[in-house]
Amino acid sequence: MGMRRVQKTIENRIECNGVGLHTGKEVLLSLNPLPPDSGIWFRRVDLPHKPYIKATANHVTQTSLCTVIGNNGSGVSTVEHLMSALAGMGIHNILVEIDAPEVPIFDGSAQHFVELLQEAGIKNQKVSSEVFALDKKFSISQEDKKITYYPNKELIVSFTIDFDHPLMKEQEYTFRFSEDNFVDEISRARTFGFLRDVEAMKKCGYARGGSLENAVVIDENGILNPEGLRYPNEFVRHKILDFLGDLYLYGMPVRGHFVVYKSGHTLNNLFIKALKNGKEEKDAHSDFQEASLSMSVNQRAFTILPA
Ligand SMILES: [Zn+2]
């Protein structure tokens, strides 16, 4: 269904070190080329048998603070900024090897991943990829959050955030996808958090690697980072960065206009699962995932609106 696009991978293996946001652990990450039609794979090289995990929405196991994918007990967390860089640079086939349970956070944006991909060299694979598109409007909501899909020839994301804070009231941004636009408008937008939440997360054992080096931190009086913001509307741009990363877990490029109101990883994932509905190949693992998804759907009063 939809248009086709040429598949890409990287020319050469590349590796780097970083720190996990939640674990605070040092991580060695490498990016490796894969042949056409492979898709995006993660591999935990620190575990026995070095298990592989395919980056698809059906392997998402947790969405509370970040997006976690997993398979039979092994998982990789905080995949969304790397997934966003892969979506933004049009990479279809790649193997990400890491020696820890979490993708490094770097500066809290996708900039470092973009630079790694550029340094590795982007390789055109001369094989086309399908691009997913629907021919009708489709929407999903959860509490006051909503995502609406409109058929469109290009990928456009119009995102609105509305936090109870003077710096983050009603911020709206429309992003028209191209690789250059991604690099210029989205890739450098950093993750953000309220100081009280960061402190609470640290008490619960999360955000151990969190600092002003890898997030914009806000309190009642303003932004704590001495360098300030990279864009006046950096917050909504980062939400688009996250959305593109979560959307790429569809498993192929997606076309359409997405109008998004206050969504986060949880609703993003439910939306992608709903888009994929009935399209995923069945295996024991995805059946288990389906069951746990429908449970959480009921608990959260999730609704697919008639389009
Ligand atoms: Zn993020």
PDB file of C-alpha atoms and ligand atoms in Angstrom:
ATOM      1  CA  MET A   1       0.000   0.000   0.000  1.00  0.00           C
ATOM      2  CA  GLY A   2       1.252   3.498  -0.717  1.00  0.00           C
ATOM      3  CA  MET A   3       4.414   4.761  -2.376  1.00  0.00           C
ATOM      4  CA  ARG A   4       7.771   3.052  -2.319  1.00  0.00           C
ATOM      5  CA  ARG A   5      11.126   4.403  -1.225  1.00  0.00           C
ATOM      6  CA  VAL A   6      14.704   3.191  -1.616  1.00  0.00           C
ATOM      7  CA  GLN A   7      16.025   1.264   1.401  1.00  0.00           C
ATOM      8  CA  LYS A   8      19.102   2.497   3.232  1.00  0.00           C
ATOM      9  CA  THR A   9      21.638   1.181   5.705  1.00  0.00           C
ATOM     10  CA  ILE A  10      25.056   2.480   6.808  1.00  0.00           C
ATOM     11  CA  GLU A  11      28.379   1.988   5.005  1.00  0.00           C
ATOM     12  CA  ASN A  12      30.468   0.971   8.030  1.00  0.00           C
ATOM     13  CA  ARG A  13      30.185  -0.246  11.607  1.00  0.00           C
ATOM     14  CA  ILE A  14      30.602   2.568  14.111  1.00  0.00           C
ATOM     15  CA  GLU A  15      30.735   2.507  17.913  1.00  0.00           C
ATOM     16  CA  CYS A  16      30.663   4.926  20.813  1.00  0.00           C
ATOM     17  CA  ASN A  17      30.293   5.168  24.592  1.00  0.00           C
ATOM     18  CA  GLY A  18      27.578   6.924  26.551  1.00  0.00           C
ATOM     19  CA  VAL A  19      25.567   6.808  29.776  1.00  0.00           C
ATOM     20  CA  GLY A  20      22.048   5.429  30.331  1.00  0.00           C
ATOM     21  CA  LEU A  21      19.586   8.057  31.605  1.00  0.00           C
ATOM     22  CA  HIS A  22      17.779   5.799  34.075  1.00  0.00           C
ATOM     23  CA  THR A  23      20.513   3.313  35.020  1.00  0.00           C
ATOM     24  CA  GLY A  24      23.360   5.871  35.043  1.00  0.00           C
ATOM     25  CA  LYS A  25      25.527   3.051  33.629  1.00  0.00           C
ATOM     26  CA  GLU A  26      28.264   3.370  31.021  1.00  0.00           C
ATOM     27  CA  VAL A  27      27.124   1.779  27.741  1.00  0.00           C
ATOM     28  CA  LEU A  28      29.022   0.717  24.608  1.00  0.00           C
ATOM     29  CA  LEU A  29      26.789   1.049  21.542  1.00  0.00           C
ATOM     30  CA  SER A  30      27.595   0.033  17.980  1.00  0.00           C
ATOM     31  CA  LEU A  31      25.674   0.528  14.748  1.00  0.00           C
ATOM     32  CA  ASN A  32      26.119  -2.149  12.076  1.00  0.00           C
ATOM     33  CA  PRO A  33      24.983  -2.375   8.420  1.00  0.00           C
ATOM     34  CA  LEU A  34      22.315  -4.981   7.512  1.00  0.00           C
ATOM     35  CA  PRO A  35      21.133  -6.271   4.102  1.00  0.00           C
ATOM     36  CA  PRO A  36      17.875  -5.050   2.459  1.00  0.00           C
ATOM     37  CA  ASP A  37      14.555  -6.136   4.031  1.00  0.00           C
ATOM     38  CA  SER A  38      16.207  -6.869   7.417  1.00  0.00           C
ATOM     39  CA  GLY A  39      14.577  -4.051   9.381  1.00  0.00           C
ATOM     40  CA  ILE A  40      15.875  -2.513  12.611  1.00  0.00           C
ATOM     41  CA  TRP A  41      17.298  -4.848  15.236  1.00  0.00           C
ATOM     42  CA  PHE A  42      18.755  -4.471  18.714  1.00  0.00           C
ATOM     43  CA  ARG A  43      21.120  -6.999  20.292  1.00  0.00           C
ATOM     44  CA  ARG A  44      22.074  -7.292  23.956  1.00  0.00           C
ATOM     45  CA  VAL A  45      25.706  -8.413  23.655  1.00  0.00           C
ATOM     46  CA  ASP A  46      26.124  -8.458  27.467  1.00  0.00           C
ATOM     47  CA  LEU A  47      23.595 -11.304  27.951  1.00  0.00           C
ATOM     48  CA  PRO A  48      24.110 -15.059  27.465  1.00  0.00           C
ATOM     49  CA  HIS A  49      23.359 -16.046  23.832  1.00  0.00           C
ATOM     50  CA  LYS A  50      23.384 -12.326  22.916  1.00  0.00           C
ATOM     51  CA  PRO A  51      19.657 -12.144  22.105  1.00  0.00           C
ATOM     52  CA  TYR A  52      18.246 -10.114  19.210  1.00  0.00           C
ATOM     53  CA  ILE A  53      15.117  -7.956  19.537  1.00  0.00           C
ATOM     54  CA  LYS A  54      13.360  -6.599  16.473  1.00  0.00           C
ATOM     55  CA  ALA A  55      12.279  -2.957  16.841  1.00  0.00           C
ATOM     56  CA  THR A  56       8.535  -3.206  16.250  1.00  0.00           C
ATOM     57  CA  ALA A  57       5.481  -1.952  18.106  1.00  0.00           C
ATOM     58  CA  ASN A  58       4.529  -5.511  19.089  1.00  0.00           C
ATOM     59  CA  HIS A  59       7.754  -5.841  21.064  1.00  0.00           C
ATOM     60  CA  VAL A  60       7.087  -2.729  23.142  1.00  0.00           C
ATOM     61  CA  THR A  61       6.860  -3.885  26.769  1.00  0.00           C
ATOM     62  CA  GLN A  62       6.736  -0.596  28.676  1.00  0.00           C
ATOM     63  CA  THR A  63       5.939   3.047  27.920  1.00  0.00           C
ATOM     64  CA  SER A  64       5.784   4.749  31.329  1.00  0.00           C
ATOM     65  CA  LEU A  65       8.954   6.893  31.291  1.00  0.00           C
ATOM     66  CA  CYS A  66      10.476   5.905  27.963  1.00  0.00           C
ATOM     67  CA  THR A  67       9.849   3.302  25.265  1.00  0.00           C
ATOM     68  CA  VAL A  68      11.134  -0.193  26.136  1.00  0.00           C
ATOM     69  CA  ILE A  69      11.255  -3.090  23.674  1.00  0.00           C
ATOM     70  CA  GLY A  70      11.785  -6.676  24.752  1.00  0.00           C
ATOM     71  CA  ASN A  71      11.683 -10.332  23.880  1.00  0.00           C
ATOM     72  CA  ASN A  72      11.544 -13.322  26.231  1.00  0.00           C
ATOM     73  CA  GLY A  73      12.864 -11.481  29.256  1.00  0.00           C
ATOM     74  CA  SER A  74      15.615  -9.419  27.599  1.00  0.00           C
ATOM     75  CA  GLY A  75      14.937  -5.791  26.872  1.00  0.00           C
ATOM     76  CA  VAL A  76      16.319  -2.481  25.695  1.00  0.00           C
ATOM     77  CA  SER A  77      14.970   0.754  27.114  1.00  0.00           C
ATOM     78  CA  THR A  78      14.962   4.387  25.946  1.00  0.00           C
ATOM     79  CA  VAL A  79      15.012   3.412  22.259  1.00  0.00           C
ATOM     80  CA  GLU A  80      12.937   6.414  21.094  1.00  0.00           C
ATOM     81  CA  HIS A  81      15.648   9.008  20.359  1.00  0.00           C
ATOM     82  CA  LEU A  82      17.731   6.513  18.375  1.00  0.00           C
ATOM     83  CA  MET A  83      14.579   5.292  16.558  1.00  0.00           C
ATOM     84  CA  SER A  84      13.791   8.931  15.766  1.00  0.00           C
ATOM     85  CA  ALA A  85      17.274   9.477  14.273  1.00  0.00           C
ATOM     86  CA  LEU A  86      16.831   6.319  12.145  1.00  0.00           C
ATOM     87  CA  ALA A  87      13.404   7.532  10.961  1.00  0.00           C
ATOM     88  CA  GLY A  88      14.741  11.033  10.359  1.00  0.00           C
ATOM     89  CA  MET A  89      17.723   9.847   8.314  1.00  0.00           C
ATOM     90  CA  GLY A  90      15.653   7.266   6.389  1.00  0.00           C
ATOM     91  CA  ILE A  91      17.554   4.181   7.652  1.00  0.00           C
ATOM     92  CA  HIS A  92      15.621   0.925   7.043  1.00  0.00           C
ATOM     93  CA  ASN A  93      18.153  -1.758   7.943  1.00  0.00           C
ATOM     94  CA  ILE A  94      20.526  -1.612  10.897  1.00  0.00           C
ATOM     95  CA  LEU A  95      21.727  -3.664  13.866  1.00  0.00           C
ATOM     96  CA  VAL A  96      22.242  -1.805  17.132  1.00  0.00           C
ATOM     97  CA  GLU A  97      24.427  -3.737  19.565  1.00  0.00           C
ATOM     98  CA  ILE A  98      24.573  -2.591  23.185  1.00  0.00           C
ATOM     99  CA  ASP A  99      26.172  -4.066  26.310  1.00  0.00           C
ATOM    100  CA  ALA A 100      23.589  -2.690  28.772  1.00  0.00           C
ATOM    101  CA  PRO A 101      19.794  -2.594  29.198  1.00  0.00           C
ATOM    102  CA  GLU A 102      19.498   1.027  28.056  1.00  0.00           C
ATOM    103  CA  VAL A 103      20.423   3.105  24.999  1.00  0.00           C
ATOM    104  CA  PRO A 104      22.730   5.968  26.057  1.00  0.00           C
ATOM    105  CA  ILE A 105      21.073   9.363  26.475  1.00  0.00           C
ATOM    106  CA  PHE A 106      23.929  11.592  25.184  1.00  0.00           C
ATOM    107  CA  ASP A 107      22.590  15.187  25.259  1.00  0.00           C
ATOM    108  CA  GLY A 108      18.909  14.135  25.499  1.00  0.00           C
ATOM    109  CA  SER A 109      18.256  14.783  21.795  1.00  0.00           C
ATOM    110  CA  ALA A 110      18.844  12.774  18.581  1.00  0.00           C
ATOM    111  CA  GLN A 111      21.784  14.918  17.485  1.00  0.00           C
ATOM    112  CA  HIS A 112      24.541  12.494  18.469  1.00  0.00           C
ATOM    113  CA  PHE A 113      22.794   9.575  16.728  1.00  0.00           C
ATOM    114  CA  VAL A 114      22.433  11.672  13.561  1.00  0.00           C
ATOM    115  CA  GLU A 115      26.154  12.495  13.693  1.00  0.00           C
ATOM    116  CA  LEU A 116      27.049   8.808  14.196  1.00  0.00           C
ATOM    117  CA  LEU A 117      24.938   7.809  11.178  1.00  0.00           C
ATOM    118  CA  GLN A 118      26.518  10.549   9.065  1.00  0.00           C
ATOM    119  CA  GLU A 119      29.997   9.498  10.175  1.00  0.00           C
ATOM    120  CA  ALA A 120      29.259   5.822   9.388  1.00  0.00           C
ATOM    121  CA  GLY A 121      28.031   6.918   5.936  1.00  0.00           C
ATOM    122  CA  ILE A 122      24.487   6.382   4.660  1.00  0.00           C
ATOM    123  CA  LYS A 123      24.253   3.718   1.968  1.00  0.00           C
ATOM    124  CA  ASN A 124      21.546   3.462  -0.668  1.00  0.00           C
ATOM    125  CA  GLN A 125      20.606  -0.234  -1.080  1.00  0.00           C
ATOM    126  CA  LYS A 126      18.911  -0.083  -4.507  1.00  0.00           C
ATOM    127  CA  VAL A 127      15.911  -2.039  -3.162  1.00  0.00           C
ATOM    128  CA  SER A 128      12.608  -0.283  -2.582  1.00  0.00           C
ATOM    129  CA  SER A 129      10.726  -0.210   0.719  1.00  0.00           C
ATOM    130  CA  GLU A 130       6.992  -0.059   1.128  1.00  0.00           C
ATOM    131  CA  VAL A 131       5.589   3.082   2.740  1.00  0.00           C
ATOM    132  CA  PHE A 132       2.496   2.605   4.897  1.00  0.00           C
ATOM    133  CA  ALA A 133      -0.486   4.888   4.396  1.00  0.00           C
ATOM    134  CA  LEU A 134      -4.224   4.686   5.117  1.00  0.00           C
ATOM    135  CA  ASP A 135      -6.882   6.112   2.796  1.00  0.00           C
ATOM    136  CA  LYS A 136      -9.170   7.331   5.588  1.00  0.00           C
ATOM    137  CA  LYS A 137      -9.129   9.427   8.743  1.00  0.00           C
ATOM    138  CA  PHE A 138      -8.330   7.482  11.907  1.00  0.00           C
ATOM    139  CA  SER A 139      -8.155   8.717  15.472  1.00  0.00           C
ATOM    140  CA  ILE A 140      -7.476   7.503  18.957  1.00  0.00           C
ATOM    141  CA  SER A 141      -7.760   9.198  22.337  1.00  0.00           C
ATOM    142  CA  GLN A 142      -6.992   8.582  25.982  1.00  0.00           C
ATOM    143  CA  GLU A 143      -8.177  10.997  28.655  1.00  0.00           C
ATOM    144  CA  ASP A 144      -7.439  14.442  27.150  1.00  0.00           C
ATOM    145  CA  LYS A 145      -4.754  13.126  24.768  1.00  0.00           C
ATOM    146  CA  LYS A 146      -5.557  12.531  21.115  1.00  0.00           C
ATOM    147  CA  ILE A 147      -3.893  11.479  17.851  1.00  0.00           C
ATOM    148  CA  THR A 148      -5.703  11.900  14.523  1.00  0.00           C
ATOM    149  CA  TYR A 149      -4.404  10.560  11.224  1.00  0.00           C
ATOM    150  CA  TYR A 150      -5.371  12.217   7.931  1.00  0.00           C
ATOM    151  CA  PRO A 151      -4.361  10.713   4.577  1.00  0.00           C
ATOM    152  CA  ASN A 152      -1.597  12.782   2.989  1.00  0.00           C
ATOM    153  CA  LYS A 153       1.133  12.197   0.397  1.00  0.00           C
ATOM    154  CA  GLU A 154       3.850  13.411   2.757  1.00  0.00           C
ATOM    155  CA  LEU A 155       4.618  12.823   6.414  1.00  0.00           C
ATOM    156  CA  ILE A 156       3.522  15.817   8.474  1.00  0.00           C
ATOM    157  CA  VAL A 157       3.255  16.000  12.274  1.00  0.00           C
ATOM    158  CA  SER A 158       1.309  18.845  13.918  1.00  0.00           C
ATOM    159  CA  PHE A 159       1.860  18.569  17.665  1.00  0.00           C
ATOM    160  CA  THR A 160       0.347  20.594  20.512  1.00  0.00           C
ATOM    161  CA  ILE A 161       1.492  20.445  24.133  1.00  0.00           C
ATOM    162  CA  ASP A 162      -0.268  22.192  27.001  1.00  0.00           C
ATOM    163  CA  PHE A 163       1.460  21.799  30.349  1.00  0.00           C
ATOM    164  CA  ASP A 164       0.468  23.653  33.502  1.00  0.00           C
ATOM    165  CA  HIS A 165       3.548  25.885  33.352  1.00  0.00           C
ATOM    166  CA  PRO A 166       3.951  29.374  31.843  1.00  0.00           C
ATOM    167  CA  LEU A 167       6.822  28.242  29.587  1.00  0.00           C
ATOM    168  CA  MET A 168       4.891  25.261  28.210  1.00  0.00           C
ATOM    169  CA  LYS A 169       1.315  26.474  27.741  1.00  0.00           C
ATOM    170  CA  GLU A 170      -0.244  25.729  24.332  1.00  0.00           C
ATOM    171  CA  GLN A 171       2.866  25.222  22.217  1.00  0.00           C
ATOM    172  CA  GLU A 172       2.109  24.049  18.668  1.00  0.00           C
ATOM    173  CA  TYR A 173       4.501  23.108  15.878  1.00  0.00           C
ATOM    174  CA  THR A 174       4.028  21.585  12.427  1.00  0.00           C
ATOM    175  CA  PHE A 175       6.883  19.523  11.025  1.00  0.00           C
ATOM    176  CA  ARG A 176       7.005  18.572   7.326  1.00  0.00           C
ATOM    177  CA  PHE A 177       9.214  15.562   6.938  1.00  0.00           C
ATOM    178  CA  SER A 178      12.442  15.608   4.971  1.00  0.00           C
ATOM    179  CA  GLU A 179      15.846  14.440   6.133  1.00  0.00           C
ATOM    180  CA  ASP A 180      17.165  18.024   6.074  1.00  0.00           C
ATOM    181  CA  ASN A 181      14.143  19.348   7.981  1.00  0.00           C
ATOM    182  CA  PHE A 182      14.601  16.612  10.578  1.00  0.00           C
ATOM    183  CA  VAL A 183      18.241  17.550  11.148  1.00  0.00           C
ATOM    184  CA  ASP A 184      17.511  21.306  11.285  1.00  0.00           C
ATOM    185  CA  GLU A 185      14.187  21.480  13.128  1.00  0.00           C
ATOM    186  CA  ILE A 186      13.872  18.366  15.297  1.00  0.00           C
ATOM    187  CA  SER A 187      17.084  16.380  15.899  1.00  0.00           C
ATOM    188  CA  ARG A 188      18.616  18.871  18.373  1.00  0.00           C
ATOM    189  CA  ALA A 189      15.541  19.280  20.615  1.00  0.00           C
ATOM    190  CA  ARG A 190      16.318  17.853  24.061  1.00  0.00           C
ATOM    191  CA  THR A 191      14.181  15.858  26.438  1.00  0.00           C
ATOM    192  CA  PHE A 192      12.813  17.821  29.393  1.00  0.00           C
ATOM    193  CA  GLY A 193      11.421  17.370  32.856  1.00  0.00           C
ATOM    194  CA  PHE A 194      10.206  19.187  35.926  1.00  0.00           C
ATOM    195  CA  LEU A 195      12.705  19.301  38.780  1.00  0.00           C
ATOM    196  CA  ARG A 196      10.176  17.787  41.243  1.00  0.00           C
ATOM    197  CA  ASP A 197       9.613  14.820  38.874  1.00  0.00           C
ATOM    198  CA  VAL A 198      13.343  14.297  38.331  1.00  0.00           C
ATOM    199  CA  GLU A 199      13.877  14.233  42.119  1.00  0.00           C
ATOM    200  CA  ALA A 200      10.971  11.787  42.575  1.00  0.00           C
ATOM    201  CA  MET A 201      12.315   9.557  39.794  1.00  0.00           C
ATOM    202  CA  LYS A 202      15.789   9.527  41.363  1.00  0.00           C
ATOM    203  CA  LYS A 203      14.234   8.418  44.681  1.00  0.00           C
ATOM    204  CA  CYS A 204      12.599   5.504  42.821  1.00  0.00           C
ATOM    205  CA  GLY A 205      15.874   4.534  41.200  1.00  0.00           C
ATOM    206  CA  TYR A 206      15.222   6.169  37.824  1.00  0.00           C
ATOM    207  CA  ALA A 207      16.998   9.050  36.087  1.00  0.00           C
ATOM    208  CA  ARG A 208      20.264   8.149  37.855  1.00  0.00           C
ATOM    209  CA  GLY A 209      22.229   9.420  34.868  1.00  0.00           C
ATOM    210  CA  GLY A 210      19.993  12.486  34.547  1.00  0.00           C
ATOM    211  CA  SER A 211      21.629  15.914  34.695  1.00  0.00           C
ATOM    212  CA  LEU A 212      21.552  19.318  33.036  1.00  0.00           C
ATOM    213  CA  GLU A 213      23.928  17.769  30.471  1.00  0.00           C
ATOM    214  CA  ASN A 214      21.188  15.568  29.028  1.00  0.00           C
ATOM    215  CA  ALA A 215      17.831  17.229  29.738  1.00  0.00           C
ATOM    216  CA  VAL A 216      16.181  20.611  30.000  1.00  0.00           C
ATOM    217  CA  VAL A 217      15.073  20.864  33.648  1.00  0.00           C
ATOM    218  CA  ILE A 218      12.325  23.278  34.675  1.00  0.00           C
ATOM    219  CA  ASP A 219      11.104  24.498  38.063  1.00  0.00           C
ATOM    220  CA  GLU A 220       8.458  27.106  39.021  1.00  0.00           C
ATOM    221  CA  ASN A 221      10.878  29.927  38.270  1.00  0.00           C
ATOM    222  CA  GLY A 222      12.065  28.801  34.862  1.00  0.00           C
ATOM    223  CA  ILE A 223      14.780  26.794  33.142  1.00  0.00           C
ATOM    224  CA  LEU A 224      17.681  25.594  35.307  1.00  0.00           C
ATOM    225  CA  ASN A 225      20.068  24.979  32.394  1.00  0.00           C
ATOM    226  CA  PRO A 226      22.496  27.920  32.211  1.00  0.00           C
ATOM    227  CA  GLU A 227      22.670  27.710  28.398  1.00  0.00           C
ATOM    228  CA  GLY A 228      18.874  28.107  28.085  1.00  0.00           C
ATOM    229  CA  LEU A 229      16.865  26.617  25.220  1.00  0.00           C
ATOM    230  CA  ARG A 230      18.069  25.616  21.742  1.00  0.00           C
ATOM    231  CA  TYR A 231      14.745  26.772  20.233  1.00  0.00           C
ATOM    232  CA  PRO A 232      12.065  28.923  21.921  1.00  0.00           C
ATOM    233  CA  ASN A 233       9.676  25.964  21.406  1.00  0.00           C
ATOM    234  CA  GLU A 234      12.200  23.190  22.094  1.00  0.00           C
ATOM    235  CA  PHE A 235       9.627  21.273  24.213  1.00  0.00           C
ATOM    236  CA  VAL A 236       7.089  20.675  21.449  1.00  0.00           C
ATOM    237  CA  ARG A 237       9.898  19.912  18.997  1.00  0.00           C
ATOM    238  CA  HIS A 238      11.144  17.202  21.357  1.00  0.00           C
ATOM    239  CA  LYS A 239       7.641  15.720  21.566  1.00  0.00           C
ATOM    240  CA  ILE A 240       7.713  15.488  17.751  1.00  0.00           C
ATOM    241  CA  LEU A 241      11.143  13.822  17.988  1.00  0.00           C
ATOM    242  CA  ASP A 242       9.672  11.215  20.382  1.00  0.00           C
ATOM    243  CA  PHE A 243       6.584  10.757  18.211  1.00  0.00           C
ATOM    244  CA  LEU A 244       8.664  10.097  15.076  1.00  0.00           C
ATOM    245  CA  GLY A 245      10.739   7.538  17.002  1.00  0.00           C
ATOM    246  CA  ASP A 246       7.680   5.747  18.375  1.00  0.00           C
ATOM    247  CA  LEU A 247       5.988   5.883  14.951  1.00  0.00           C
ATOM    248  CA  TYR A 248       8.999   4.212  13.348  1.00  0.00           C
ATOM    249  CA  LEU A 249       8.245   1.135  15.451  1.00  0.00           C
ATOM    250  CA  TYR A 250       5.495   0.582  12.889  1.00  0.00           C
ATOM    251  CA  GLY A 251       8.258  -1.276  11.038  1.00  0.00           C
ATOM    252  CA  MET A 252       8.323   0.789   7.849  1.00  0.00           C
ATOM    253  CA  PRO A 253       8.107   4.460   6.857  1.00  0.00           C
ATOM    254  CA  VAL A 254       4.623   5.934   7.315  1.00  0.00           C
ATOM    255  CA  ARG A 255       2.965   8.695   5.297  1.00  0.00           C
ATOM    256  CA  GLY A 256       0.104  10.908   6.432  1.00  0.00           C
ATOM    257  CA  HIS A 257      -0.717  13.992   8.463  1.00  0.00           C
ATOM    258  CA  PHE A 258      -0.731  13.286  12.191  1.00  0.00           C
ATOM    259  CA  VAL A 259      -2.449  15.848  14.384  1.00  0.00           C
ATOM    260  CA  VAL A 260      -1.303  15.120  17.916  1.00  0.00           C
ATOM    261  CA  TYR A 261      -2.587  16.667  21.139  1.00  0.00           C
ATOM    262  CA  LYS A 262      -0.565  16.050  24.339  1.00  0.00           C
ATOM    263  CA  SER A 263       0.319  12.450  23.458  1.00  0.00           C
ATOM    264  CA  GLY A 264       3.212  10.546  25.035  1.00  0.00           C
ATOM    265  CA  HIS A 265       4.856   7.152  24.571  1.00  0.00           C
ATOM    266  CA  THR A 266       1.866   5.186  25.901  1.00  0.00           C
ATOM    267  CA  LEU A 267      -0.750   6.606  23.533  1.00  0.00           C
ATOM    268  CA  ASN A 268       1.775   6.709  20.660  1.00  0.00           C
ATOM    269  CA  ASN A 269       2.280   2.972  21.057  1.00  0.00           C
ATOM    270  CA  LEU A 270      -1.437   2.195  21.352  1.00  0.00           C
ATOM    271  CA  PHE A 271      -2.010   4.230  18.194  1.00  0.00           C
ATOM    272  CA  ILE A 272       0.653   2.364  16.221  1.00  0.00           C
ATOM    273  CA  LYS A 273      -0.672  -0.980  17.458  1.00  0.00           C
ATOM    274  CA  ALA A 274      -4.144   0.078  16.308  1.00  0.00           C
ATOM    275  CA  LEU A 275      -2.771   1.147  12.896  1.00  0.00           C
ATOM    276  CA  LYS A 276      -1.090  -2.231  12.550  1.00  0.00           C
ATOM    277  CA  ASN A 277      -4.234  -4.035  13.702  1.00  0.00           C
ATOM    278  CA  GLY A 278      -4.448  -7.424  12.049  1.00  0.00           C
ATOM    279  CA  LYS A 279      -1.329  -6.827   9.996  1.00  0.00           C
ATOM    280  CA  GLU A 280       1.288  -8.309  12.307  1.00  0.00           C
ATOM    281  CA  GLU A 281       2.367 -11.908  11.722  1.00  0.00           C
ATOM    282  CA  LYS A 282       1.238 -14.092  14.610  1.00  0.00           C
ATOM    283  CA  ASP A 283       3.620 -15.886  16.916  1.00  0.00           C
ATOM    284  CA  ALA A 284       3.493 -16.889  20.556  1.00  0.00           C
ATOM    285  CA  HIS A 285       5.267 -13.736  21.634  1.00  0.00           C
ATOM    286  CA  SER A 286       2.999 -11.329  19.789  1.00  0.00           C
ATOM    287  CA  ASP A 287      -0.063 -13.172  21.150  1.00  0.00           C
ATOM    288  CA  PHE A 288       1.249 -12.513  24.660  1.00  0.00           C
ATOM    289  CA  GLN A 289       1.791  -8.876  23.776  1.00  0.00           C
ATOM    290  CA  GLU A 290      -1.745  -8.606  22.362  1.00  0.00           C
ATOM    291  CA  ALA A 291      -3.166  -9.961  25.621  1.00  0.00           C
ATOM    292  CA  SER A 292      -1.249  -7.545  27.829  1.00  0.00           C
ATOM    293  CA  LEU A 293      -2.141  -4.633  25.540  1.00  0.00           C
ATOM    294  CA  SER A 294      -5.875  -5.311  25.685  1.00  0.00           C
ATOM    295  CA  MET A 295      -5.651  -5.465  29.490  1.00  0.00           C
ATOM    296  CA  SER A 296      -3.982  -2.078  29.696  1.00  0.00           C
ATOM    297  CA  VAL A 297      -6.450  -0.747  27.142  1.00  0.00           C
ATOM    298  CA  ASN A 298      -9.372  -1.672  29.399  1.00  0.00           C
ATOM    299  CA  GLN A 299      -7.736  -0.255  32.496  1.00  0.00           C
ATOM    300  CA  ARG A 300      -7.026   3.069  30.846  1.00  0.00           C
ATOM    301  CA  ALA A 301     -10.407   3.501  29.157  1.00  0.00           C
ATOM    302  CA  PHE A 302      -8.767   3.738  25.774  1.00  0.00           C
ATOM    303  CA  THR A 303     -11.015   4.371  22.794  1.00  0.00           C
ATOM    304  CA  ILE A 304     -10.638   4.130  19.050  1.00  0.00           C
ATOM    305  CA  LEU A 305     -13.005   6.716  17.656  1.00  0.00           C
ATOM    306  CA  PRO A 306     -14.980   5.895  14.527  1.00  0.00           C
ATOM    307  CA  ALA A 307     -13.270   7.712  11.661  1.00  0.00           C
TER     308      ALA A 307
HETATM  309 ZN    ZN B   1      12.276  11.921  24.390  1.00  0.00          ZN
END
